[in-house]
Tab-separated table of C-alpha atoms and ligand atoms in Angstrom:
chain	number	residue	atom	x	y	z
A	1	UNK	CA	0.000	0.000	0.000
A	2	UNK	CA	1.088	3.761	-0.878
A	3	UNK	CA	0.142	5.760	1.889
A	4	UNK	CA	-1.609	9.375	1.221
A	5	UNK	CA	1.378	10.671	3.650
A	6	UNK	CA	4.286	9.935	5.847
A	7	UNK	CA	4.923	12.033	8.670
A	8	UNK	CA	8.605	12.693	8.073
A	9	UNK	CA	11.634	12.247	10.503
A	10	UNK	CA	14.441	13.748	8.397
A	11	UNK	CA	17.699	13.795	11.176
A	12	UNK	CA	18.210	15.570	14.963
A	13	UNK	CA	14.707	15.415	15.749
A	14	UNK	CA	15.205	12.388	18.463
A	15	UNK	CA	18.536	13.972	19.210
A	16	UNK	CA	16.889	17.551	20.210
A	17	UNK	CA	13.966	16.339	21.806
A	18	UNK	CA	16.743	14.186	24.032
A	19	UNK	CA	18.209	17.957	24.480
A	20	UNK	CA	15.421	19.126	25.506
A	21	UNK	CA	14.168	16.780	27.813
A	22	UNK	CA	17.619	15.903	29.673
A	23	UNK	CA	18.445	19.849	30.529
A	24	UNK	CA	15.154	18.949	32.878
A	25	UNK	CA	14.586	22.714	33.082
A	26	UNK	CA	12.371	23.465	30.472
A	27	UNK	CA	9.598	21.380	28.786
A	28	UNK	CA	6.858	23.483	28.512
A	29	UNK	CA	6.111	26.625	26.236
A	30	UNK	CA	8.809	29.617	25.058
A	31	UNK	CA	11.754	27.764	25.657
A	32	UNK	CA	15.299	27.639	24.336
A	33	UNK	CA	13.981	25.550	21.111
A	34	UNK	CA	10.858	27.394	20.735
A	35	UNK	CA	12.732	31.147	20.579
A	36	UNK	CA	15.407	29.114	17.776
A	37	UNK	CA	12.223	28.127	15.857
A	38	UNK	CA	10.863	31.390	16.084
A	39	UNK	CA	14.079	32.743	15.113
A	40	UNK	CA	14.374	30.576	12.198
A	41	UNK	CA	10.654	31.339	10.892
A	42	UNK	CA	11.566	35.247	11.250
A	43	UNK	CA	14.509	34.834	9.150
A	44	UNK	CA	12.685	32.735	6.319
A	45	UNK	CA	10.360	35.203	6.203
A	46	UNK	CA	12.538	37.911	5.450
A	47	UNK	CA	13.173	39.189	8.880
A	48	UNK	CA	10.132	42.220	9.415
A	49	UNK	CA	7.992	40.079	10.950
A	50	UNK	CA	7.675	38.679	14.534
A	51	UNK	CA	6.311	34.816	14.923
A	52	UNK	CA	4.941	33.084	17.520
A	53	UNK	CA	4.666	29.533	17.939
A	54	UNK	CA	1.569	28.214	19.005
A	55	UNK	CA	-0.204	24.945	19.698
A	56	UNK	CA	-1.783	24.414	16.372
A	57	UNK	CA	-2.561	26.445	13.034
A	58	UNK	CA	-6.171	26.664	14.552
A	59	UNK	CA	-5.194	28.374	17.889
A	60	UNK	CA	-3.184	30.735	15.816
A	61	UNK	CA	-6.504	31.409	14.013
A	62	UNK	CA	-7.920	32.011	17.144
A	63	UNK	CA	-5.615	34.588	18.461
A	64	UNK	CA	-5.938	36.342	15.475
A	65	UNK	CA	-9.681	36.641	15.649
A	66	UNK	CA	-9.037	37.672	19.237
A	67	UNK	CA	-6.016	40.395	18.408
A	68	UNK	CA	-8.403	41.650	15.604
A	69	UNK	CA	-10.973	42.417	18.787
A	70	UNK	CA	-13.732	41.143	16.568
A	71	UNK	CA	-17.522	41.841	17.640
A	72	UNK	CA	-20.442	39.944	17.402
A	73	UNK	CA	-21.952	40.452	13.617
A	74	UNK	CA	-18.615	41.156	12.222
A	75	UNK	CA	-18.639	39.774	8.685
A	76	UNK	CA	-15.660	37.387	7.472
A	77	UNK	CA	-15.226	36.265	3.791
A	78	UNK	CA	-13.813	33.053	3.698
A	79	UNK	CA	-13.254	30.675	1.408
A	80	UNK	CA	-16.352	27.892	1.668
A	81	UNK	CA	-12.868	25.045	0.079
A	82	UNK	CA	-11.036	25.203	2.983
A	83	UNK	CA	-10.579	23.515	6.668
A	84	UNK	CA	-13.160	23.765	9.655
A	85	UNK	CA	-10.556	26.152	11.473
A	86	UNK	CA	-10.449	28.907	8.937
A	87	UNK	CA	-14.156	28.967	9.801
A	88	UNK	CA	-14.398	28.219	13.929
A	89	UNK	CA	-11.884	31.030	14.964
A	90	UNK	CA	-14.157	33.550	13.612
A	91	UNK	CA	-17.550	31.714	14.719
A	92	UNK	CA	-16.172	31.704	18.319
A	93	UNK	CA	-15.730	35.309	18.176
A	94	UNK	CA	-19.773	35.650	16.599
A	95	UNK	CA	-18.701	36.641	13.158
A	96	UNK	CA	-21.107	36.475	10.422
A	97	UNK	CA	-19.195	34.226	7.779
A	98	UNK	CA	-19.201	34.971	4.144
A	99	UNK	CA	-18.217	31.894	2.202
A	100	UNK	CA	-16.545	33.053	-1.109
A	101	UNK	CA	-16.576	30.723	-4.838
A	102	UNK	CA	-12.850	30.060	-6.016
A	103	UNK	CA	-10.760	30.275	-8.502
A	104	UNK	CA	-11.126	27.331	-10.868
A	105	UNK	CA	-7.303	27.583	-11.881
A	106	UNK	CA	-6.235	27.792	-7.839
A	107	UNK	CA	-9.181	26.379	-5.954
A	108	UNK	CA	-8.256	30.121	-4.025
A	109	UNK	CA	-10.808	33.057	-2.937
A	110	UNK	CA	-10.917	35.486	-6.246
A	111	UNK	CA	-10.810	39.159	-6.004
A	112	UNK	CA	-14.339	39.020	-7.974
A	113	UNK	CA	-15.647	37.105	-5.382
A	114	UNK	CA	-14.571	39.456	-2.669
A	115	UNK	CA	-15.880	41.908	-4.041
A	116	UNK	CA	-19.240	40.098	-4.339
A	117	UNK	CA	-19.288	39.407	-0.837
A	118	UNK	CA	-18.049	43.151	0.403
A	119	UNK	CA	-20.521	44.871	2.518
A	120	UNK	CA	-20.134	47.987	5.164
A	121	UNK	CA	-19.435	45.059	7.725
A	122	UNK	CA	-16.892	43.466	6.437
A	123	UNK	CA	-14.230	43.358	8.714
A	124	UNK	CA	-11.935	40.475	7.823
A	125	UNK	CA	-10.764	38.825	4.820
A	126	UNK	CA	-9.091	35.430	5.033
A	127	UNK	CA	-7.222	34.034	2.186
A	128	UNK	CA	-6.593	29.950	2.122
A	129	UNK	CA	-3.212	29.483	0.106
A	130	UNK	CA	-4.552	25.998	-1.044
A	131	UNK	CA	-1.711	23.267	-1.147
A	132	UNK	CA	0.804	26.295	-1.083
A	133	UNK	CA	-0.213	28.245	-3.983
A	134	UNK	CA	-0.438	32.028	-3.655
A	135	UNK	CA	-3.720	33.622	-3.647
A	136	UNK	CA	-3.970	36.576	-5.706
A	137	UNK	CA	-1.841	38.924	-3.380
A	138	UNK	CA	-1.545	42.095	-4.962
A	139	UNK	CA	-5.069	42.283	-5.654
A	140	UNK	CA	-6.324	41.353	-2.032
A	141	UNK	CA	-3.736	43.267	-0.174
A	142	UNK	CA	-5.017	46.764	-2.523
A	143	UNK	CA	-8.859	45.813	-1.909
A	144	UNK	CA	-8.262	45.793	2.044
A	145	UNK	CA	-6.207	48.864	2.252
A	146	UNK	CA	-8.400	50.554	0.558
A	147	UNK	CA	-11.168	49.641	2.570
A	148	UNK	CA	-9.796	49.344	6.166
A	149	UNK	CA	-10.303	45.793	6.232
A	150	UNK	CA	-7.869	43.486	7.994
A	151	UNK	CA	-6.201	40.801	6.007
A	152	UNK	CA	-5.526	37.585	7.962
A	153	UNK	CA	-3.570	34.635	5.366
A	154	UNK	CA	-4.480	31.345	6.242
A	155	UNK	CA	-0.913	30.386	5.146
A	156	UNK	CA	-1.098	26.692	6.689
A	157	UNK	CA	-0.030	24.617	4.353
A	158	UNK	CA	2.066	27.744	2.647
A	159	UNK	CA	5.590	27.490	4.562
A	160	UNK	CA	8.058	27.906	2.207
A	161	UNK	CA	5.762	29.280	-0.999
A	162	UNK	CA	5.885	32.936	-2.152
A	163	UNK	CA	4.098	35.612	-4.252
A	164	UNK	CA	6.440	38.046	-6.219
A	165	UNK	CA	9.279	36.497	-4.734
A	166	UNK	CA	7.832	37.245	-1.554
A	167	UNK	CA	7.197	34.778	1.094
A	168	UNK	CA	3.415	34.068	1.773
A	169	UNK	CA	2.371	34.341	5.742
A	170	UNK	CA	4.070	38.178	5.132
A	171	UNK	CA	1.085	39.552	3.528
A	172	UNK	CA	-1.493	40.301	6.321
A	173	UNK	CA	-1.522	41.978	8.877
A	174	UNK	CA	-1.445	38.125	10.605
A	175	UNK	CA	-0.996	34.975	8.937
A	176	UNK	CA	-0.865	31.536	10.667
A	177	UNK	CA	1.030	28.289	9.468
A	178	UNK	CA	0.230	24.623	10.409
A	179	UNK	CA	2.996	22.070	11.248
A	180	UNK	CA	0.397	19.231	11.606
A	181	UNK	CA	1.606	16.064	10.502
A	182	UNK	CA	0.065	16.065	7.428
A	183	UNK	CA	1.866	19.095	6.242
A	184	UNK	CA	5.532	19.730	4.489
A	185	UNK	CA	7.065	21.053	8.389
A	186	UNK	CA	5.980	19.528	11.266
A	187	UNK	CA	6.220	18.517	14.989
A	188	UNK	CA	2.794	16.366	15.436
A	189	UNK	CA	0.400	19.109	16.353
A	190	UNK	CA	1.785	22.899	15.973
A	191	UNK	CA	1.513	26.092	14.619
A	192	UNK	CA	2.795	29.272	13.984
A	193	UNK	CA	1.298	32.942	14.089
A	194	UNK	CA	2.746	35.734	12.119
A	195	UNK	CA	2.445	39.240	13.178
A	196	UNK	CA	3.591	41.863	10.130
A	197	UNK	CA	2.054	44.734	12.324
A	198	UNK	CA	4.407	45.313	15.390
A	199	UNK	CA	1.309	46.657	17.208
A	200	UNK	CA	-0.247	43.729	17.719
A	201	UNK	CA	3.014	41.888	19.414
A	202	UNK	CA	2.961	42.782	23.132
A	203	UNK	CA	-0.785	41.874	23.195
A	204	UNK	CA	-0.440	38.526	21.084
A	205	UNK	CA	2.035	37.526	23.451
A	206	UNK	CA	-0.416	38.110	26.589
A	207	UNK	CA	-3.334	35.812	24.771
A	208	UNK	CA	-1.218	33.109	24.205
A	209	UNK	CA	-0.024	32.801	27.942
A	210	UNK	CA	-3.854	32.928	29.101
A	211	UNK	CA	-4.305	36.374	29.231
A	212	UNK	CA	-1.265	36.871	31.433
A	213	UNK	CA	2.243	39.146	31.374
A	214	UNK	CA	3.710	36.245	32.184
A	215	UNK	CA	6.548	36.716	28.875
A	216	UNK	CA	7.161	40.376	29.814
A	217	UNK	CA	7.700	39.006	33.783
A	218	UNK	CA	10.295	36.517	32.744
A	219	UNK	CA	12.077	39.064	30.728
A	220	UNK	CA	11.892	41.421	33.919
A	221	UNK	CA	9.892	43.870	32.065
A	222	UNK	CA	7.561	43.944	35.057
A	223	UNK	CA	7.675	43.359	38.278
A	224	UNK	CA	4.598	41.297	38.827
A	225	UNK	CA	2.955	38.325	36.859
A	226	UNK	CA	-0.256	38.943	36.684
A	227	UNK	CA	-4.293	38.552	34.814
A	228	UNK	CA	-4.089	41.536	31.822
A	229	UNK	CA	-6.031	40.226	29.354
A	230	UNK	CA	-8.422	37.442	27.785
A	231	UNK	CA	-6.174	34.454	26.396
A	232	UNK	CA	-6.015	30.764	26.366
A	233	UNK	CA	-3.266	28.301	26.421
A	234	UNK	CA	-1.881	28.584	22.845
A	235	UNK	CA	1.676	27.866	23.935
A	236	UNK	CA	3.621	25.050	22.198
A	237	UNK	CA	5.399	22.893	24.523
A	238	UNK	CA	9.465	22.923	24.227
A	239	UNK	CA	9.518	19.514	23.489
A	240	UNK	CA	7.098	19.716	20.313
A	241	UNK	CA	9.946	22.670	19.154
A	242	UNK	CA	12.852	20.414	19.462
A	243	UNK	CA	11.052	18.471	16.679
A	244	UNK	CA	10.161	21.074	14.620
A	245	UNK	CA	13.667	22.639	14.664
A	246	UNK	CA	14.948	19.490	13.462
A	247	UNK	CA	12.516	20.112	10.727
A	248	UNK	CA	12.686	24.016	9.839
A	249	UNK	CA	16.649	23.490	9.796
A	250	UNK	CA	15.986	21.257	6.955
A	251	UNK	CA	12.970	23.133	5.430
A	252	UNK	CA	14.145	23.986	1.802
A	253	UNK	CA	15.531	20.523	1.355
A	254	UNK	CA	12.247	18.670	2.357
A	255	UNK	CA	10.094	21.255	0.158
A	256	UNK	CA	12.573	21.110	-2.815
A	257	UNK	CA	12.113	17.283	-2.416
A	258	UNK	CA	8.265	17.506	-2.711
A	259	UNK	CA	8.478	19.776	-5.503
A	260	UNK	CA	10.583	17.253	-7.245
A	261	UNK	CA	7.770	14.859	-6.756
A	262	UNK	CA	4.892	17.140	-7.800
A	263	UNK	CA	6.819	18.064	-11.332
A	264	UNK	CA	7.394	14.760	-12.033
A	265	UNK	CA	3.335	14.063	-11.133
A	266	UNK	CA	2.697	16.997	-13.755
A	267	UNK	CA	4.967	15.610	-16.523
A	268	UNK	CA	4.299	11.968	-16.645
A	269	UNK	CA	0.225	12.474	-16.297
A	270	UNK	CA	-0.012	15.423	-19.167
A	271	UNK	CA	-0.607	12.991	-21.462
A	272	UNK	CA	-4.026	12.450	-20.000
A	273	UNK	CA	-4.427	15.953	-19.675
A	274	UNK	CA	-4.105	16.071	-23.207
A	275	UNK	CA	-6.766	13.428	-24.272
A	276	UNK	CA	-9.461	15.478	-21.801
A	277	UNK	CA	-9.357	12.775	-19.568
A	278	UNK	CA	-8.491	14.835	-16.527
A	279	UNK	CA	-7.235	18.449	-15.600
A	280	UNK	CA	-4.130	19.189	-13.573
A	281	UNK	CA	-2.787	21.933	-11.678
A	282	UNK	CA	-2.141	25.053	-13.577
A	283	UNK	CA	1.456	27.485	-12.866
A	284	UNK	CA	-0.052	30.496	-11.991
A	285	UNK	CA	2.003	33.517	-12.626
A	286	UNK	CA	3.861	35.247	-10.018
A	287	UNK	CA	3.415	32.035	-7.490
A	288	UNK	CA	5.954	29.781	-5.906
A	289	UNK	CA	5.280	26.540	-4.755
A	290	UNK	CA	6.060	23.936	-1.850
A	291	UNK	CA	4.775	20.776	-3.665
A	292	UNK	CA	2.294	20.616	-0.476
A	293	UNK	CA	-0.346	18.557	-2.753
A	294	UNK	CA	-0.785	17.178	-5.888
A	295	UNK	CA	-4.159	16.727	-6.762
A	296	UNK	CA	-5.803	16.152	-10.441
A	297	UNK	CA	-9.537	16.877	-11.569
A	298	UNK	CA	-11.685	14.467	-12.847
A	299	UNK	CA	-14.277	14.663	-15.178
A	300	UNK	CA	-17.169	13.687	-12.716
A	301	UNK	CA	-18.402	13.354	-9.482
A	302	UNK	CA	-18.907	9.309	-10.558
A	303	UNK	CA	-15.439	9.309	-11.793
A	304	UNK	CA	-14.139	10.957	-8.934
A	305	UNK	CA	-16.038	8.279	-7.236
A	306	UNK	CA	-14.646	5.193	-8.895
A	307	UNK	CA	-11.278	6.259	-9.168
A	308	UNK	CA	-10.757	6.803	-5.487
A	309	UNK	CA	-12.254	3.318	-5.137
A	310	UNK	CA	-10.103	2.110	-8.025
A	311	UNK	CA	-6.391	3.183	-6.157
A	312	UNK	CA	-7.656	2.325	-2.983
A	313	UNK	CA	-8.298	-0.862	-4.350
A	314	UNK	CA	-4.825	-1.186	-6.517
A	315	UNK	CA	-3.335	-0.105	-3.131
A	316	UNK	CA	-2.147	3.698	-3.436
A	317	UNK	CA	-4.066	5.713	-1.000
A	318	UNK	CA	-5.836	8.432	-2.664
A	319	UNK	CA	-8.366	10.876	-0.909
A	320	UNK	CA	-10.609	14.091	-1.441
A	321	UNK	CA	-11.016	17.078	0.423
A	322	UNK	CA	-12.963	19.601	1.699
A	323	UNK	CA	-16.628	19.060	1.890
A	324	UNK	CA	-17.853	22.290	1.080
A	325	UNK	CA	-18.186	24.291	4.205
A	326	UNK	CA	-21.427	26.127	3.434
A	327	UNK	CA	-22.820	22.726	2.609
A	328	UNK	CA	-22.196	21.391	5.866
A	329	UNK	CA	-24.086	20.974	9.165
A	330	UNK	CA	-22.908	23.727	10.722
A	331	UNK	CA	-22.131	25.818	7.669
A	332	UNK	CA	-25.715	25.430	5.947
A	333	UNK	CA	-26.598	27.987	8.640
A	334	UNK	CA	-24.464	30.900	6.641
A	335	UNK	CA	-25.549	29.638	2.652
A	336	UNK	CA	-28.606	31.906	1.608
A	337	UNK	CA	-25.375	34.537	2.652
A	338	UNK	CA	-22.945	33.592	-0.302
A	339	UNK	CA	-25.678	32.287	-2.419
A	340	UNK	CA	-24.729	29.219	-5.098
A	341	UNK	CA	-20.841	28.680	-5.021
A	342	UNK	CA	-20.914	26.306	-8.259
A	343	UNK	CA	-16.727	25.997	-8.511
A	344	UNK	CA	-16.307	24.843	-5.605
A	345	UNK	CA	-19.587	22.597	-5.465
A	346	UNK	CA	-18.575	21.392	-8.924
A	347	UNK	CA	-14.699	20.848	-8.635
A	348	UNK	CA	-14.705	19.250	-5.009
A	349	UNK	CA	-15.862	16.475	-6.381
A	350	UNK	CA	-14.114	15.769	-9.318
A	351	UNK	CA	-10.858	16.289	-6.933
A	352	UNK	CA	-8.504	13.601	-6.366
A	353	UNK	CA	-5.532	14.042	-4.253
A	354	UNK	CA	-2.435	11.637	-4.724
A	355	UNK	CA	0.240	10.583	-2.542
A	356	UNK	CA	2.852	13.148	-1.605
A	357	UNK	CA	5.102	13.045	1.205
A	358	UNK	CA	8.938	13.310	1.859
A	359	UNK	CA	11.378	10.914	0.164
A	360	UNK	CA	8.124	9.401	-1.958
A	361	UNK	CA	10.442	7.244	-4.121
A	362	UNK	CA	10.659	7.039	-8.063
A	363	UNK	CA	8.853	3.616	-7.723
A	364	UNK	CA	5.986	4.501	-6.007
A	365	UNK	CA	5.195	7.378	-8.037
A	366	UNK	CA	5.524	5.348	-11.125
A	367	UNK	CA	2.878	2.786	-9.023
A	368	UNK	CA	0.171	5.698	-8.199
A	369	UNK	CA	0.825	6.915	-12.019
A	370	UNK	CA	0.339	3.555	-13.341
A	371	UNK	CA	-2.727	2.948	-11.633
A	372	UNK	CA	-4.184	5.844	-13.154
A	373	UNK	CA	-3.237	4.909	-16.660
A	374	UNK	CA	-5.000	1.698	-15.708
A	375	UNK	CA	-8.222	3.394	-14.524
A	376	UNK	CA	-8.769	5.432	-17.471
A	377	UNK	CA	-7.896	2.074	-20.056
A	378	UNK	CA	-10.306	0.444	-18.447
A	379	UNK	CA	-13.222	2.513	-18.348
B	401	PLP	C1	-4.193	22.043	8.318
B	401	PLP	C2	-4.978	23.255	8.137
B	401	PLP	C3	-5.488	23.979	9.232
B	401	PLP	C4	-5.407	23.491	10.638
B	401	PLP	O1	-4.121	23.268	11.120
B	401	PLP	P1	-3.898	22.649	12.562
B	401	PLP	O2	-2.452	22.931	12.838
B	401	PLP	O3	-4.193	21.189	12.462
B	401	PLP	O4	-4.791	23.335	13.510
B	401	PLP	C5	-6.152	25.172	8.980
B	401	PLP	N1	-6.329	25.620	7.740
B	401	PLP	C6	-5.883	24.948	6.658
B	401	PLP	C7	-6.099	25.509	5.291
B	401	PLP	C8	-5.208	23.734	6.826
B	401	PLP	O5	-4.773	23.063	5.756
């Protein structure tokens, strides 16, 4: 069986979790190996930023929707192809959510669509860089400063990926980053947030110690350590940042390595692309990739259908994603808001995501590849 993903283990992980466990003094959150990831993440991302590591890409989400002091009835457009978190840190805070259509090209939010959804309440808008591609940038970051409206990316699977040569997660005002197993960087459960606005520092750091100047105590900025704020525990523990500095230390080589493996995806299926028999990913100008996903369209919901149940069968683990958000349970509640969405009701389900993880080998992509060729000759 080809696994849909590998969590990857690439060298001193073991080693600096050993480090950080046998000094005995520190296992919990801002640590020595948290401030060296931090560190690290600042300097990827060009250096004007400040990050914060966090326990997952979702409580970054949160703090943002917290920092951003959002009020009940505050509207957030959102993209309806995306994860449940892009949604629940804003529904926590009792934001109205505004599901936006995407691109067909990027399965990203569209500046048309924004647009569309732009009322007098808008407060937010959250672009999903989906499987590390660059939303439109330019024209997103013009449409909120024009407008006063805050810009938060939803950069989780983007670490690594840039627009104009500049890194995504440096765009907004905040951006947050994932390093959940299942993406390129990661440490189990972790994330990142990204502050591009000093302002919002001292206070980000007070919500992610549960609303207490417990940082600024420790640094001897104040004499007592004390309730300031609201907050939760978004900390990531010291141990969990061992791992991932393992991992960011080796961050362009594991993302190169998954690029490799998405090109190679591109080249040897284009010849099905050119019969019609499925679409793949277009470059889209201006963007830079992690090879974070590879996924093809199909021609139908039935054939996305039977070939999922086709490689599963041949043994390479293939899967779909995201159920449409404003089709869901909870979601339905927000539809007669953003009205029919058909690109992203059509094309997530004719998507087909393939196996992509660190060191995937020649072999098994020729396998997964293979299997495809075999689906289509024998339908
Ligand atoms: C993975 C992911 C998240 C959630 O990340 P966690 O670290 O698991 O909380 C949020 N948004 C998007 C787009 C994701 O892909």
């Amino acid at each position: 069986m080809i696994p849909f993903n590998k969590p990857s283990m690439i060298g001193n992980e073991a080693d600096y979790i050993n480090q950080a466990v046998s000094k005995g003094h520190h296992i919990s959150g801002n640590g020595p190996f948290t401030k060296k990831c931090e560190h690290l993440l600042e300097a990827a991302l060009g250096g004007g930023c400040r990050v914060l590591l966090t326990t997952s890409c979702t409580s970054a989400l949160e703090m943002a929707a917290l920092l951003l002091d959002l009020q009940e009835g505050d509207e957030v457009i959102l993209p309806s192809f995306t994860f449940v978190s892009t949604a629940n840190a804003f529904l926590l805070r009792g934001c109205v959510l505004k599901f936006a259509d995407v691109d067909p090209d990027s399965m990203n939010i569209s500046l048309a669509e924004v647009e569309r959804l732009t009322t007098k309440e808008t407060k937010v808008i959250v672009p999903v860089h989906y499987g590390g591609v660059s939303c439109d940038m330019d024209a997103l970051k013009s449409f909120c400063a024009e407008r006063e409206i805050y810009l938060v990316e939803d950069a989780a699977q983007a670490l690594g990926s840039s627009y104009n040569g500049k890194p995504l997660g440096t765009f907004g005002e905040l951006a947050t980053f994932s390093f959940h197993e299942t993406k390129n960087i990661i440490c189990g459960e972790g994330g990142a947030l990204v502050i591009n606005d000093p302002k919002y520092f001292e206070r980000a750091e007070i919500i992610r110690e549960k609303g207490t100047n417990r940082s600024q105590f420790f640094r001897g900025q104040v004499d007592k350590y004390t309730w300031v704020d609201i907050g939760s525990s978004y900390v990531m523990s010291d141990m969990l940042a061992a791992y991932l500095f393992a991992q960011l230390e080796n961050m362009d080589e594991i993302n190169k390595l998954r690029e490799e493996a998405f090109s190679y995806y591109v080249e040897q299926l284009r010849p099905l692309e050119e019969q019609g028999l499925i679409k793949l990913q277009k470059h889209l100008p201006k963007t830079n990739g992690n090879g974070h996903l590879f996924y093809l369209l199909t021609q139908s919901s039935e054939q996305q259908k039977d070939m999922l149940e086709y490689l599963n069968e041949q043994g390479v683990n293939a899967v779909f994603h995201y159920l449409p958000l404003h089709t869901s349970n909870r979601g339905v509640q927000f539809s007669n808001l953003c009205g029919a969405l058909p690109i992203t009701e059509k094309q997530s389900y004719q998507l087909v995501r393939l196996p992509m993880y660190h060191k995937i080998s020649r072999d098994e992509l020729d396998q997964v590849i293979q299997t495809i060729y075999q689906f289509y000759k024998g339908s």
